[in-house]
């Protein structure tokens, strides 16, 4: 009889991590009041198939100088270099992705990094170290599966 009175109790699953709240209000507060260093990681874009295979990772934080392709929205399939990562506004600006304003000025079109795909990386020693770290982590996960 209890299941007929409370049909939602069987569907509810408790949260997986005790350190993170599953409350919408707290999640939104954490997201919108995140410091710039955390926003950097949140503003990641997936890698193209070739890069993902080469570096054995799915996504990476976007930065100036990367070449990205827009995969969602009205500007789909447009490609260009990232000119600005605007963390405060949660968007990136891509060169040649501008719209003409009524007064003739050109305005940059903001795109969220999750709607982009990185096609070419601007590599330096820090970026290479990051990719090496991520590659090592994925190898460790495969080793764990093999051990099971």
PDB file of C-alpha atoms in Angstrom:
ATOM      1  CA  UNK A   1       0.000   0.000   0.000  1.00  0.00           C
ATOM      2  CA  UNK A   2       2.876   2.409   0.703  1.00  0.00           C
ATOM      3  CA  UNK A   3       4.083   2.360  -2.913  1.00  0.00           C
ATOM      4  CA  UNK A   4       0.659   3.459  -4.160  1.00  0.00           C
ATOM      5  CA  UNK A   5       0.608   6.373  -1.731  1.00  0.00           C
ATOM      6  CA  UNK A   6       4.151   7.491  -2.497  1.00  0.00           C
ATOM      7  CA  UNK A   7       4.967   6.535  -6.097  1.00  0.00           C
ATOM      8  CA  UNK A   8       7.934   8.939  -6.241  1.00  0.00           C
ATOM      9  CA  UNK A   9       9.919   7.366  -3.426  1.00  0.00           C
ATOM     10  CA  UNK A  10      10.944   4.446  -5.618  1.00  0.00           C
ATOM     11  CA  UNK A  11      12.159   6.796  -8.374  1.00  0.00           C
ATOM     12  CA  UNK A  12      14.209   9.021  -6.078  1.00  0.00           C
ATOM     13  CA  UNK A  13      17.882   8.174  -5.875  1.00  0.00           C
ATOM     14  CA  UNK A  14      20.127   9.759  -3.273  1.00  0.00           C
ATOM     15  CA  UNK A  15      23.042  11.876  -4.399  1.00  0.00           C
ATOM     16  CA  UNK A  16      26.278  10.129  -5.304  1.00  0.00           C
ATOM     17  CA  UNK A  17      28.784  12.397  -3.569  1.00  0.00           C
ATOM     18  CA  UNK A  18      28.405  13.567   0.039  1.00  0.00           C
ATOM     19  CA  UNK A  19      30.587  16.648  -0.660  1.00  0.00           C
ATOM     20  CA  UNK A  20      28.318  18.147  -3.333  1.00  0.00           C
ATOM     21  CA  UNK A  21      24.775  19.375  -2.844  1.00  0.00           C
ATOM     22  CA  UNK A  22      22.041  18.173  -5.190  1.00  0.00           C
ATOM     23  CA  UNK A  23      19.863  21.194  -4.388  1.00  0.00           C
ATOM     24  CA  UNK A  24      19.201  23.345  -7.456  1.00  0.00           C
ATOM     25  CA  UNK A  25      19.570  26.587  -5.507  1.00  0.00           C
ATOM     26  CA  UNK A  26      23.002  25.664  -4.117  1.00  0.00           C
ATOM     27  CA  UNK A  27      24.194  24.281  -7.472  1.00  0.00           C
ATOM     28  CA  UNK A  28      23.235  27.514  -9.235  1.00  0.00           C
ATOM     29  CA  UNK A  29      24.874  29.632  -6.551  1.00  0.00           C
ATOM     30  CA  UNK A  30      28.105  27.627  -6.850  1.00  0.00           C
ATOM     31  CA  UNK A  31      28.023  27.931 -10.644  1.00  0.00           C
ATOM     32  CA  UNK A  32      27.371  31.673 -10.864  1.00  0.00           C
ATOM     33  CA  UNK A  33      29.636  32.704  -7.976  1.00  0.00           C
ATOM     34  CA  UNK A  34      32.536  30.458  -9.023  1.00  0.00           C
ATOM     35  CA  UNK A  35      35.991  32.066  -9.034  1.00  0.00           C
ATOM     36  CA  UNK A  36      37.759  32.657 -12.340  1.00  0.00           C
ATOM     37  CA  UNK A  37      40.083  29.684 -11.834  1.00  0.00           C
ATOM     38  CA  UNK A  38      37.105  27.327 -11.553  1.00  0.00           C
ATOM     39  CA  UNK A  39      35.275  29.018 -14.459  1.00  0.00           C
ATOM     40  CA  UNK A  40      38.290  28.198 -16.640  1.00  0.00           C
ATOM     41  CA  UNK A  41      37.630  24.479 -16.206  1.00  0.00           C
ATOM     42  CA  UNK A  42      33.889  24.909 -16.630  1.00  0.00           C
ATOM     43  CA  UNK A  43      34.467  26.726 -19.915  1.00  0.00           C
ATOM     44  CA  UNK A  44      35.849  23.663 -21.681  1.00  0.00           C
ATOM     45  CA  UNK A  45      35.134  22.542 -25.220  1.00  0.00           C
ATOM     46  CA  UNK A  46      35.302  19.095 -26.718  1.00  0.00           C
ATOM     47  CA  UNK A  47      38.217  18.187 -28.962  1.00  0.00           C
ATOM     48  CA  UNK A  48      37.737  17.175 -32.595  1.00  0.00           C
ATOM     49  CA  UNK A  49      37.861  13.438 -33.326  1.00  0.00           C
ATOM     50  CA  UNK A  50      41.465  13.618 -34.585  1.00  0.00           C
ATOM     51  CA  UNK A  51      42.717  15.587 -31.556  1.00  0.00           C
ATOM     52  CA  UNK A  52      40.731  13.413 -29.124  1.00  0.00           C
ATOM     53  CA  UNK A  53      42.344  10.305 -30.572  1.00  0.00           C
ATOM     54  CA  UNK A  54      45.810  11.881 -30.604  1.00  0.00           C
ATOM     55  CA  UNK A  55      45.720  13.181 -27.007  1.00  0.00           C
ATOM     56  CA  UNK A  56      43.352  10.523 -25.585  1.00  0.00           C
ATOM     57  CA  UNK A  57      41.083  13.081 -23.954  1.00  0.00           C
ATOM     58  CA  UNK A  58      37.601  14.376 -24.757  1.00  0.00           C
ATOM     59  CA  UNK A  59      37.728  18.028 -23.743  1.00  0.00           C
ATOM     60  CA  UNK A  60      40.050  20.824 -22.686  1.00  0.00           C
ATOM     61  CA  UNK A  61      39.608  24.392 -21.363  1.00  0.00           C
ATOM     62  CA  UNK A  62      39.476  26.873 -24.265  1.00  0.00           C
ATOM     63  CA  UNK A  63      42.050  29.644 -24.494  1.00  0.00           C
ATOM     64  CA  UNK A  64      43.147  32.434 -26.819  1.00  0.00           C
ATOM     65  CA  UNK A  65      44.775  31.229 -30.015  1.00  0.00           C
ATOM     66  CA  UNK A  66      42.877  27.914 -30.232  1.00  0.00           C
ATOM     67  CA  UNK A  67      40.997  27.302 -33.464  1.00  0.00           C
ATOM     68  CA  UNK A  68      37.400  26.275 -32.835  1.00  0.00           C
ATOM     69  CA  UNK A  69      34.428  25.221 -34.929  1.00  0.00           C
ATOM     70  CA  UNK A  70      30.900  26.128 -33.812  1.00  0.00           C
ATOM     71  CA  UNK A  71      28.774  22.958 -33.684  1.00  0.00           C
ATOM     72  CA  UNK A  72      25.483  24.348 -32.286  1.00  0.00           C
ATOM     73  CA  UNK A  73      23.295  27.365 -32.890  1.00  0.00           C
ATOM     74  CA  UNK A  74      22.739  29.754 -35.795  1.00  0.00           C
ATOM     75  CA  UNK A  75      26.488  30.038 -36.513  1.00  0.00           C
ATOM     76  CA  UNK A  76      26.918  26.260 -36.883  1.00  0.00           C
ATOM     77  CA  UNK A  77      29.948  25.093 -38.971  1.00  0.00           C
ATOM     78  CA  UNK A  78      31.677  28.503 -38.756  1.00  0.00           C
ATOM     79  CA  UNK A  79      35.334  28.227 -37.810  1.00  0.00           C
ATOM     80  CA  UNK A  80      37.912  30.663 -36.504  1.00  0.00           C
ATOM     81  CA  UNK A  81      40.526  31.524 -33.926  1.00  0.00           C
ATOM     82  CA  UNK A  82      39.527  32.378 -30.360  1.00  0.00           C
ATOM     83  CA  UNK A  83      40.288  36.061 -29.802  1.00  0.00           C
ATOM     84  CA  UNK A  84      38.949  36.360 -26.256  1.00  0.00           C
ATOM     85  CA  UNK A  85      37.807  34.093 -23.439  1.00  0.00           C
ATOM     86  CA  UNK A  86      35.341  36.242 -21.509  1.00  0.00           C
ATOM     87  CA  UNK A  87      34.976  34.385 -18.213  1.00  0.00           C
ATOM     88  CA  UNK A  88      32.745  36.978 -16.571  1.00  0.00           C
ATOM     89  CA  UNK A  89      30.156  36.529 -19.339  1.00  0.00           C
ATOM     90  CA  UNK A  90      30.704  32.754 -19.782  1.00  0.00           C
ATOM     91  CA  UNK A  91      31.496  33.118 -23.487  1.00  0.00           C
ATOM     92  CA  UNK A  92      34.268  33.197 -26.062  1.00  0.00           C
ATOM     93  CA  UNK A  93      34.720  35.498 -29.041  1.00  0.00           C
ATOM     94  CA  UNK A  94      35.887  34.078 -32.354  1.00  0.00           C
ATOM     95  CA  UNK A  95      37.553  36.120 -35.086  1.00  0.00           C
ATOM     96  CA  UNK A  96      35.416  36.752 -38.198  1.00  0.00           C
ATOM     97  CA  UNK A  97      32.300  35.904 -36.155  1.00  0.00           C
ATOM     98  CA  UNK A  98      30.764  39.379 -35.985  1.00  0.00           C
ATOM     99  CA  UNK A  99      27.436  40.979 -36.734  1.00  0.00           C
ATOM    100  CA  UNK A 100      26.793  44.371 -38.295  1.00  0.00           C
ATOM    101  CA  UNK A 101      24.992  46.816 -36.019  1.00  0.00           C
ATOM    102  CA  UNK A 102      22.474  49.375 -37.267  1.00  0.00           C
ATOM    103  CA  UNK A 103      25.023  52.192 -37.001  1.00  0.00           C
ATOM    104  CA  UNK A 104      27.575  50.240 -39.084  1.00  0.00           C
ATOM    105  CA  UNK A 105      29.720  49.103 -36.172  1.00  0.00           C
ATOM    106  CA  UNK A 106      30.738  45.482 -35.893  1.00  0.00           C
ATOM    107  CA  UNK A 107      29.882  43.564 -32.721  1.00  0.00           C
ATOM    108  CA  UNK A 108      31.495  40.279 -31.666  1.00  0.00           C
ATOM    109  CA  UNK A 109      29.058  37.381 -31.317  1.00  0.00           C
ATOM    110  CA  UNK A 110      29.408  35.612 -27.950  1.00  0.00           C
ATOM    111  CA  UNK A 111      29.482  31.797 -28.109  1.00  0.00           C
ATOM    112  CA  UNK A 112      29.487  29.414 -25.140  1.00  0.00           C
ATOM    113  CA  UNK A 113      32.479  27.011 -25.303  1.00  0.00           C
ATOM    114  CA  UNK A 114      30.203  23.977 -24.868  1.00  0.00           C
ATOM    115  CA  UNK A 115      28.780  24.793 -28.319  1.00  0.00           C
ATOM    116  CA  UNK A 116      32.238  24.638 -29.893  1.00  0.00           C
ATOM    117  CA  UNK A 117      34.721  21.978 -30.898  1.00  0.00           C
ATOM    118  CA  UNK A 118      38.483  22.608 -30.742  1.00  0.00           C
ATOM    119  CA  UNK A 119      40.056  21.793 -34.118  1.00  0.00           C
ATOM    120  CA  UNK A 120      43.563  23.136 -33.491  1.00  0.00           C
ATOM    121  CA  UNK A 121      45.347  23.712 -30.165  1.00  0.00           C
ATOM    122  CA  UNK A 122      47.789  26.462 -29.288  1.00  0.00           C
ATOM    123  CA  UNK A 123      50.410  24.381 -27.494  1.00  0.00           C
ATOM    124  CA  UNK A 124      53.020  25.534 -25.008  1.00  0.00           C
ATOM    125  CA  UNK A 125      54.759  23.704 -22.172  1.00  0.00           C
ATOM    126  CA  UNK A 126      51.874  24.166 -19.690  1.00  0.00           C
ATOM    127  CA  UNK A 127      49.291  22.896 -22.178  1.00  0.00           C
ATOM    128  CA  UNK A 128      51.475  19.910 -23.083  1.00  0.00           C
ATOM    129  CA  UNK A 129      51.841  19.087 -19.374  1.00  0.00           C
ATOM    130  CA  UNK A 130      48.044  19.273 -18.940  1.00  0.00           C
ATOM    131  CA  UNK A 131      47.475  16.923 -21.884  1.00  0.00           C
ATOM    132  CA  UNK A 132      50.127  14.519 -20.566  1.00  0.00           C
ATOM    133  CA  UNK A 133      48.419  14.499 -17.150  1.00  0.00           C
ATOM    134  CA  UNK A 134      45.007  13.805 -18.671  1.00  0.00           C
ATOM    135  CA  UNK A 135      46.473  11.091 -20.896  1.00  0.00           C
ATOM    136  CA  UNK A 136      48.095   9.403 -17.891  1.00  0.00           C
ATOM    137  CA  UNK A 137      44.786   9.533 -15.982  1.00  0.00           C
ATOM    138  CA  UNK A 138      42.895   7.797 -18.797  1.00  0.00           C
ATOM    139  CA  UNK A 139      45.564   5.088 -18.980  1.00  0.00           C
ATOM    140  CA  UNK A 140      45.215   4.512 -15.231  1.00  0.00           C
ATOM    141  CA  UNK A 141      41.441   4.093 -15.622  1.00  0.00           C
ATOM    142  CA  UNK A 142      41.964   1.472 -18.338  1.00  0.00           C
ATOM    143  CA  UNK A 143      44.432  -0.346 -16.092  1.00  0.00           C
ATOM    144  CA  UNK A 144      41.858  -0.384 -13.295  1.00  0.00           C
ATOM    145  CA  UNK A 145      39.279  -1.947 -15.634  1.00  0.00           C
ATOM    146  CA  UNK A 146      41.772  -4.607 -16.678  1.00  0.00           C
ATOM    147  CA  UNK A 147      42.488  -5.428 -13.019  1.00  0.00           C
ATOM    148  CA  UNK A 148      38.774  -5.995 -12.243  1.00  0.00           C
TER     149      UNK A 148
END
